Amino acid sequence: ALTLMLAAPFSIAALHERWRARRGQGARKNWLFPAMCAALLVTGAEGLYSPTSKSHLKEAGLWLKQNAPAQTRLVSNSPVIFFYSQRTADPSLVSMRDWNSMVEFLRTGKWHGYDYLALRVKPLYRQQAAELRSALGDPIASFANKKEDTVWIYDLRELNRGTDRKSTRLNSSH
């Protein structure tokens, strides 16, 4: 792929030279170069457009970096949050990037021993997230993008203080 990328500018230059040489010979022979240029412009413009903003993930990670002590343990279903908070994910949590694994992790009480939870909630899981939020309570911080993709941050140390009550509520909310 890298070799093709290196050859592309030279190929475009050669096609441009051919197109300039044949420019006066009729439209049938001169359509390839303008069509290729239009396709490259459309492709380039599409690459600049990002339909989903991830700034809320960055904001959540930076918030954790600034507000959570460095030695605290974080659990999240977003690797982007780990990156911006400058935390490393527990290797046993790598499989928890999907929603159902995270819900099961919380429901079974495996969150004990962690200090913070940064839960990414996609609009697809809004109803389940509402049930989870009623069990966990209000987050200490919340970040969202325009498409209502949200990150809720919980201080699990506070939840651990009310362990019996929260575990019961989490188990009944599923």
XYZ file of C-alpha atoms in Angstrom:
174
model
C 0.000 0.000 0.000
C 2.873 2.386 0.793
C 4.414 1.763 -2.635
C 1.124 2.671 -4.300
C 0.902 5.836 -2.225
C 4.384 6.838 -3.356
C 3.549 6.168 -7.009
C 0.231 8.083 -6.934
C 1.592 11.631 -7.412
C 3.744 10.541 -10.348
C 0.811 8.749 -11.972
C -1.388 11.804 -11.541
C 1.306 14.021 -13.058
C 1.654 11.667 -16.064
C -2.129 11.623 -16.593
C -2.180 15.412 -16.371
C 0.488 15.696 -19.062
C -1.459 13.334 -21.350
C -4.654 15.263 -20.728
C -2.979 18.587 -21.568
C -1.531 17.127 -24.785
C -4.956 15.810 -25.916
C -7.062 18.701 -24.696
C -8.088 19.918 -28.152
C -8.997 16.462 -29.547
C -12.616 16.243 -28.365
C -14.447 15.420 -25.173
C -14.470 11.625 -25.641
C -10.769 11.272 -24.974
C -10.402 13.935 -22.290
C -12.859 12.894 -19.604
C -10.599 10.589 -17.520
C -8.361 13.180 -15.863
C -11.138 15.624 -14.804
C -13.243 12.687 -13.522
C -10.284 11.382 -11.518
C -9.653 14.837 -10.044
C -13.314 15.154 -9.045
C -13.218 11.694 -7.408
C -10.059 12.619 -5.476
C -11.675 15.856 -4.259
C -14.809 14.044 -3.089
C -12.756 11.354 -1.347
C -10.552 13.947 0.324
C -13.532 15.992 1.479
C -15.220 12.895 2.946
C -12.051 12.151 4.914
C -12.251 15.570 6.563
C -15.834 15.062 7.726
C -16.251 13.172 10.980
C -19.912 12.417 11.697
C -19.325 11.533 15.362
C -17.448 13.755 17.758
C -15.270 11.999 20.304
C -14.424 15.177 22.209
C -16.585 14.082 25.151
C -14.360 11.019 25.600
C -11.291 13.238 25.634
C -12.935 15.641 28.095
C -13.852 12.771 30.425
C -10.307 11.399 30.329
C -8.784 14.802 30.994
C -11.256 15.393 33.831
C -10.145 12.132 35.450
C -6.499 13.052 34.944
C -7.032 16.355 36.769
C -9.510 15.258 39.458
C -8.657 11.648 40.352
C -5.420 10.913 42.206
C -2.839 9.109 40.062
C -2.846 5.931 42.170
C -6.610 5.340 41.862
C -7.896 2.382 39.839
C -10.161 3.157 36.890
C -12.637 0.928 35.104
C -14.110 2.021 31.772
C -15.578 0.617 28.586
C -13.637 3.135 26.473
C -9.916 2.851 25.692
C -9.927 6.549 24.711
C -10.735 7.513 28.306
C -7.840 5.415 29.588
C -5.527 7.163 27.130
C -6.494 10.731 28.049
C -6.591 10.022 31.779
C -3.091 8.559 31.448
C -4.173 5.338 33.157
C -3.527 1.800 32.091
C -6.377 -0.626 31.849
C -6.364 -3.699 34.008
C -5.581 -6.547 31.534
C -8.590 -8.501 32.796
C -10.862 -5.631 31.698
C -9.856 -5.544 28.028
C -12.928 -7.556 27.031
C -15.264 -5.016 28.642
C -15.451 -2.590 25.766
C -18.948 -3.703 24.859
C -21.999 -2.565 26.814
C -23.261 -5.989 27.924
C -19.906 -6.997 29.420
C -19.752 -3.750 31.376
C -23.297 -4.157 32.703
C -22.534 -7.720 33.773
C -19.332 -6.539 35.454
C -21.280 -3.960 37.453
C -24.239 -6.247 38.196
C -22.055 -9.032 39.604
C -20.233 -6.662 41.948
C -16.816 -7.035 40.326
C -16.396 -3.254 40.542
C -15.391 -3.514 44.193
C -11.733 -2.579 44.504
C -11.881 0.042 41.751
C -11.977 3.728 42.577
C -13.607 5.325 39.521
C -15.979 4.220 36.800
C -16.081 6.052 33.462
C -19.061 4.564 31.669
C -19.579 5.376 27.999
C -23.283 5.244 27.209
C -24.265 5.161 23.552
C -27.805 6.263 22.590
C -28.601 2.655 21.635
C -28.444 1.694 25.324
C -30.346 4.675 26.726
C -33.089 2.637 28.440
C -30.666 0.179 30.050
C -28.463 3.100 31.064
C -31.381 4.780 32.811
C -31.946 1.614 34.867
C -28.252 1.467 35.682
C -28.230 5.129 36.660
C -31.184 4.652 38.987
C -29.184 1.907 40.710
C -25.893 3.826 40.853
C -27.278 7.308 41.428
C -26.117 10.492 39.758
C -22.572 10.587 38.375
C -20.040 13.034 39.780
C -19.342 14.241 36.219
C -21.025 13.812 32.862
C -19.851 14.578 29.318
C -21.858 14.285 26.090
C -21.594 14.995 22.393
C -24.345 16.302 20.086
C -25.461 12.756 19.215
C -26.137 12.054 22.912
C -23.209 9.674 23.283
C -22.432 10.221 26.972
C -19.777 9.447 29.559
C -20.814 9.176 33.200
C -18.097 9.238 35.837
C -18.752 7.658 39.217
C -16.620 7.706 42.328
C -16.786 4.023 43.225
C -15.223 4.703 46.596
C -18.505 6.386 47.528
C -20.479 3.432 46.176
C -18.234 0.999 48.081
C -19.228 2.725 51.331
C -22.854 1.784 50.642
C -21.919 -1.608 49.170
C -24.837 -3.724 50.372
C -27.503 -1.279 49.259
C -25.915 -0.571 45.827
C -25.207 -4.244 45.072
C -28.827 -5.107 45.768
C -30.053 -2.265 43.563
C -27.689 -3.225 40.741
C -28.743 -6.864 40.850
C -32.434 -5.984 40.772
C -32.040 -3.463 37.938
C -30.891 -5.967 35.346
